[in-house]
Each structure stands twice: as structure tokens, then as C-alpha cells.
CSV table of C-alpha atoms and ligand atoms in Angstrom, one decimal:
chain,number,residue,atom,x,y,z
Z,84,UNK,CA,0.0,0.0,0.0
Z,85,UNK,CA,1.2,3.5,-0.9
Z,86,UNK,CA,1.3,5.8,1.9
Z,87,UNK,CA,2.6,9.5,1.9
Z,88,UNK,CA,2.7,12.2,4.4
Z,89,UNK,CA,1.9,15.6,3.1
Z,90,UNK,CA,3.8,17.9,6.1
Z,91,UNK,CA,3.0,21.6,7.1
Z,92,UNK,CA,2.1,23.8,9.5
Z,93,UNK,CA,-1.4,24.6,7.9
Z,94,UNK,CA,-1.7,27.9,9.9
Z,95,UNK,CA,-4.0,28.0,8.4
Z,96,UNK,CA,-4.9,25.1,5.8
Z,97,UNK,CA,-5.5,27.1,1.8
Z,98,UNK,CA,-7.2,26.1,-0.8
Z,99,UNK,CA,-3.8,25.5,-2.0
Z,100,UNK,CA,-2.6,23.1,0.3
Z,101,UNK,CA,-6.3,21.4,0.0
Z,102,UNK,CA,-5.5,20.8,-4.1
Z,103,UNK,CA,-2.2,19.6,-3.3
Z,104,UNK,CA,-3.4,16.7,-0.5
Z,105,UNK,CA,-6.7,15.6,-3.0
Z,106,UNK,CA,-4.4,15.8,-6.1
Z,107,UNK,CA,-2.1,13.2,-3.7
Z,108,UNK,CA,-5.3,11.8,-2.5
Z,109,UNK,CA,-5.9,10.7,-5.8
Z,110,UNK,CA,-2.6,9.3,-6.7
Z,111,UNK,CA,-1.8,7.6,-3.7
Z,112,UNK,CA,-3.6,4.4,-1.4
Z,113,UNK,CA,-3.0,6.6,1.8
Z,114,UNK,CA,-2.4,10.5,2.3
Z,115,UNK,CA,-0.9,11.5,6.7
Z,116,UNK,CA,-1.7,15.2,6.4
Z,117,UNK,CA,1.3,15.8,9.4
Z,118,UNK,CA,0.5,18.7,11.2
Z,119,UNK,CA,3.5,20.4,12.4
Z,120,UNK,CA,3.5,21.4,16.8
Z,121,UNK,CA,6.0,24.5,16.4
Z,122,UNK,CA,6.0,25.5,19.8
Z,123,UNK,CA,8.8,28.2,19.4
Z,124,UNK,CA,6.5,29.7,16.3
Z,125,UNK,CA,3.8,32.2,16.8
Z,126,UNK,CA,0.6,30.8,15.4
Z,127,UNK,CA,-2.9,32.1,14.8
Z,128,UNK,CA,-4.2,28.8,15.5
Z,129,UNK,CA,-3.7,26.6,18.0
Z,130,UNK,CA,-2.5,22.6,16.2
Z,131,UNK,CA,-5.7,21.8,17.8
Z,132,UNK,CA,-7.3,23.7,15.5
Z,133,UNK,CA,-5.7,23.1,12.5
Z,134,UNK,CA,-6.1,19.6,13.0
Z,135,UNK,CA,-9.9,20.2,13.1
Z,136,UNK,CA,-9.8,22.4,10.4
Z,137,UNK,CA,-8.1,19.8,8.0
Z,138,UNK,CA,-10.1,16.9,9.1
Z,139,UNK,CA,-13.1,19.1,8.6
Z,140,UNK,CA,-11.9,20.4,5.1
Z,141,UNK,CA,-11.0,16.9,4.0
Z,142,UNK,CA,-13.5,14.6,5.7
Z,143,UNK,CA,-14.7,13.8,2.0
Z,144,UNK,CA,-11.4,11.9,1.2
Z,145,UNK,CA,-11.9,8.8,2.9
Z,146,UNK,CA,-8.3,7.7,2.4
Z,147,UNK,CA,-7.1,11.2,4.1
Z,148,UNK,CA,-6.3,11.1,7.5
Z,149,UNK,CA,-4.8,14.1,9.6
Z,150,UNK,CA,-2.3,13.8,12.3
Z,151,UNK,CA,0.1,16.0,14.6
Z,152,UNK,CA,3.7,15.9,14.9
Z,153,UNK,CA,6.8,16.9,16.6
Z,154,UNK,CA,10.6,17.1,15.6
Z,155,UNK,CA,11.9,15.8,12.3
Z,156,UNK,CA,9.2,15.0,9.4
Z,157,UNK,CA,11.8,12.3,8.3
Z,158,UNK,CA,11.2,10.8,12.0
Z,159,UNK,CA,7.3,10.8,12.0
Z,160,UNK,CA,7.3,9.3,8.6
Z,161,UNK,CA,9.7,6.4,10.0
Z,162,UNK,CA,7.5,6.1,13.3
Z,163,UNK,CA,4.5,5.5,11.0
Z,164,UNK,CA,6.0,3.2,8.1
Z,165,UNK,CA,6.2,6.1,5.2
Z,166,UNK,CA,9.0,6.0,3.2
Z,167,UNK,CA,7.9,9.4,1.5
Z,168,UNK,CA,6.7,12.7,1.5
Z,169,UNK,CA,4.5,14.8,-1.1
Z,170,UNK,CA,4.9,18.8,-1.4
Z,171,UNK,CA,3.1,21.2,-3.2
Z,172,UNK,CA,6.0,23.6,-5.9
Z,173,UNK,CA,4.4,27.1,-5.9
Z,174,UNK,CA,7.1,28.9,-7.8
Z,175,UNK,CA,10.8,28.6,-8.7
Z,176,UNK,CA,11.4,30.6,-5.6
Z,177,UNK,CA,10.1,27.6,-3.2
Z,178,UNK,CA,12.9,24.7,-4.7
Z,179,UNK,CA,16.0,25.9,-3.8
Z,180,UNK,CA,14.4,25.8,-0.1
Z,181,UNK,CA,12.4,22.4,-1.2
Z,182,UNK,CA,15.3,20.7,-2.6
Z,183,UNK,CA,17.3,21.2,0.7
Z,184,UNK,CA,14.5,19.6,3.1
Z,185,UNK,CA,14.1,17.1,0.2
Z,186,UNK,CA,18.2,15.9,-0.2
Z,187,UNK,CA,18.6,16.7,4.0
Z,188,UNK,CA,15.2,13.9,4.6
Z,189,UNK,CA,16.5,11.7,2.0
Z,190,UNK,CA,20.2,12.0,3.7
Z,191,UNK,CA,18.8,11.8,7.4
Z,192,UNK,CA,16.4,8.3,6.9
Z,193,UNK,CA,16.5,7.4,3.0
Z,194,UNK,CA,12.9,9.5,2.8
Z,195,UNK,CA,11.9,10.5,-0.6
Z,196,UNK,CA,10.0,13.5,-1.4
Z,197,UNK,CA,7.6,13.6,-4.1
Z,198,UNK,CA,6.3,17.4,-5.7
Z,199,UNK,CA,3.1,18.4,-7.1
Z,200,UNK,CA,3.3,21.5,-8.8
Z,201,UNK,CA,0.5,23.8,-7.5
Z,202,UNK,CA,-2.3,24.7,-9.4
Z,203,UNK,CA,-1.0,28.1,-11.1
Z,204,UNK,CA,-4.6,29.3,-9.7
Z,205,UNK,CA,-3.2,29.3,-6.4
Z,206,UNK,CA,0.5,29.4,-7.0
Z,207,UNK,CA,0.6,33.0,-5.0
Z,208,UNK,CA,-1.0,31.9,-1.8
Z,209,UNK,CA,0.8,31.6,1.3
Z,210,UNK,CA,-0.8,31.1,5.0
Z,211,UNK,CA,0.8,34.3,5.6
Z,212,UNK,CA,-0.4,35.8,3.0
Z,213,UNK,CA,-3.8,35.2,3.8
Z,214,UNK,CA,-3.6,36.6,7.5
Z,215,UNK,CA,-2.2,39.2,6.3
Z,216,UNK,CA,-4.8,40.1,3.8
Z,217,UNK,CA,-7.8,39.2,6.2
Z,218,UNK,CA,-5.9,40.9,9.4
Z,219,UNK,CA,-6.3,44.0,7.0
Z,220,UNK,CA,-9.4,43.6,6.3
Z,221,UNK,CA,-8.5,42.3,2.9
Z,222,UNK,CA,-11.2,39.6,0.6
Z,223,UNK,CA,-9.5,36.4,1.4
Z,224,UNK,CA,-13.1,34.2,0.1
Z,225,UNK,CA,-12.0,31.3,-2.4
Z,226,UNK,CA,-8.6,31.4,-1.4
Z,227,UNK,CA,-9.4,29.6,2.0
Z,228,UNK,CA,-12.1,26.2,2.4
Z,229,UNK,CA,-15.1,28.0,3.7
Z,230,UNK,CA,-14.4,26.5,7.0
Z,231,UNK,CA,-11.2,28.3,7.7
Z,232,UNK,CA,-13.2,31.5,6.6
Z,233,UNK,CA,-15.5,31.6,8.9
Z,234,UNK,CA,-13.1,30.9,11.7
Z,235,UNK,CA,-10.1,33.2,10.4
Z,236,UNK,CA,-12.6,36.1,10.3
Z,237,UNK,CA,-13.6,34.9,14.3
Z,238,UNK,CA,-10.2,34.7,15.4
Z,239,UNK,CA,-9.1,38.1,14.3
Z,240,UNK,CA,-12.0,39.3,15.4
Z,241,UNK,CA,-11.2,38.7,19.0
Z,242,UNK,CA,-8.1,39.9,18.7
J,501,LIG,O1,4.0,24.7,6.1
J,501,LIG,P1,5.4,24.9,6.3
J,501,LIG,O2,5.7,25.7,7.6
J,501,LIG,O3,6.2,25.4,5.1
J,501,LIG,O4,6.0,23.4,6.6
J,501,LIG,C1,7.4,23.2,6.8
J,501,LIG,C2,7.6,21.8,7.4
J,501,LIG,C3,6.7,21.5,8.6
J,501,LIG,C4,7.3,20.7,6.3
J,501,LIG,C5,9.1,21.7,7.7
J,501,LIG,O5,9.5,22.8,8.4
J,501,LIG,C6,9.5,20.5,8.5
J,501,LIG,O6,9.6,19.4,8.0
J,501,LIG,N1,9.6,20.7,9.8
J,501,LIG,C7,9.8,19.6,10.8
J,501,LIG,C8,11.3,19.7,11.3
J,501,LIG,C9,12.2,19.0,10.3
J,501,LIG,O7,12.0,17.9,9.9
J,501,LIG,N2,13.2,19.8,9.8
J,501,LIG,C10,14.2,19.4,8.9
J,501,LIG,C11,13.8,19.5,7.5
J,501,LIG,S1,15.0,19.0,6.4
């Protein structure tokens, strides 16, 4: 069976990270959407959250399943019997940085790393990008599932 972890810190989860784990979803027996636990970095959302948010956003792919992390990807995938991970290529600008992770994962525990180019619809979004844009009271509709709308516009509200 063909399993793949698609790893990220989904803070939070785009419509471009969504066509990247159904286009994997569709190409692959299994799909770990790895949720990073970055306690040193700031986040809008807790990995509670984001966990609910993917599982809610993807609960239509019945071979998806979402899962936190901690430390190395390369040790996750090893933990769970996945001998590769799939990434979404936005731009040129992304591979140098890509290529690193990829060679360092393979180097560290023989992991391989699979790209899907992203759709060139949604080659410009970042998570970051989209706080950003909503924290500024910027349109951020049909970049984001309508999930993570709802609660994006929430959390900012509070703050
Ligand atoms: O969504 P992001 O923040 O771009 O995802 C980056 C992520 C989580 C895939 C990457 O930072 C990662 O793999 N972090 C876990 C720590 C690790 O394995 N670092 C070594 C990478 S070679």
C-alpha cells in the first residue's frame, strides 16, 4: 500500500494546500496530512485547530487522514512506516528551499520527497499571506475552504 505524508504547519490550511493533498489523495492508497507542533512559532491557531480544520476540510477523502507531529518529518514518517513525503512547488522561488529539506530527509532516513506542482490558480498563496490580507481587512473568500473563513474572520476578530 502506498502511503505519503503531506507535512505543514497549515496555519491556516489554503485552498492550495487542499488541491495539493486531494491531487495526492488521488494518486496515492494513503495521504498522513502531518500537522506540524511549532512551539517556538507564533501561530494564529492553535494545532488543535488546525487539525480540526483539515479533518473538517478533507472529511470527503476517505483515504485522508490528519495527524500531529513533533521534531523531524523524516522521524514521524519512519515512526508511521512512510518512506515518502509529497509537497506542493508554488514557484521557482520555493525549490531551492524544497530541494534542501528534500536531499537533507533523504540524507537523514532514505525518505523521498515527491512534488506536485500547484495549481498556477493558487500558485501566489501563502498562509501568511492570507492573514495578512484578512488581518487587514483584505477579501480572502475562495482562497481559504469555507471552514477556515469563517473561523479566520472569528479569530481576528477577537483579537
Ligand atoms: O507549512 P510549512 O511551515 O512550510 O512546513 C514546513 C515543514 C513543517 C514541512 C518543515 O518545516 C518540517 O519538515 N519541519 C519539521 C522539522 C524538520 O524535519 N526539519 C528538517 C527539514 S530537512
Amino acid at each position: 500500500m502506498a502511503r505519503v505524508v503531506c507535512p505543514g504547519s497549515f496555519d491556516p490550511v489554503t485552498n492550495g494546500h487542499y488541491d495539493v493533498i486531494s491531487r495526492a489523495a488521488a494518486l496515492y492508497d494513503e495521504v498522513v496530512v502531518a500537522v506540524l507542533i511549532n512551539i517556538t512559532k507564533k501561530s494564529l491557531f492553535t494545532t488543535d485547530e488546525r487539525v480540526e480544520m483539515l479533518r473538517e476540510v478533507t472529511q470527503s477523502h476517505s483515504n485522508v487522514q490528519v495527524e500531529r507531529f513533533h521534531g523531524l518529518t523524516v522521524n514521524f514518517c519512519t515512526a508511521n512506516g512512510i518512506n515518502a513525503i509529497v509537497k506542493g512547488l508554488r514557484a521557482v522561488s520555493d525549490f531551492e528551499y524544497e530541494m534542501q529539506q528534500a536531499q537533507m530527509n533523504y540524507r537523514l532516513a532514505k525518505v523521498e520527497t515527491l512534488f506536485i506542482t500547484t495549481n498556477p490558480q493558487y500558485s501566489f498563496l501563502s498562509s501568511s499571506l492570507i492573514k495578512e490580507i484578512a488581518m487587514y481587512g483584505g477579501d480572502v473568500s475562495g482562497l481559504v475552504p469555507e471552514p477556515v473563513l469563517g473561523r479566520l474572520h472569528a479569530r481576528l476578530a477577537e483579537q
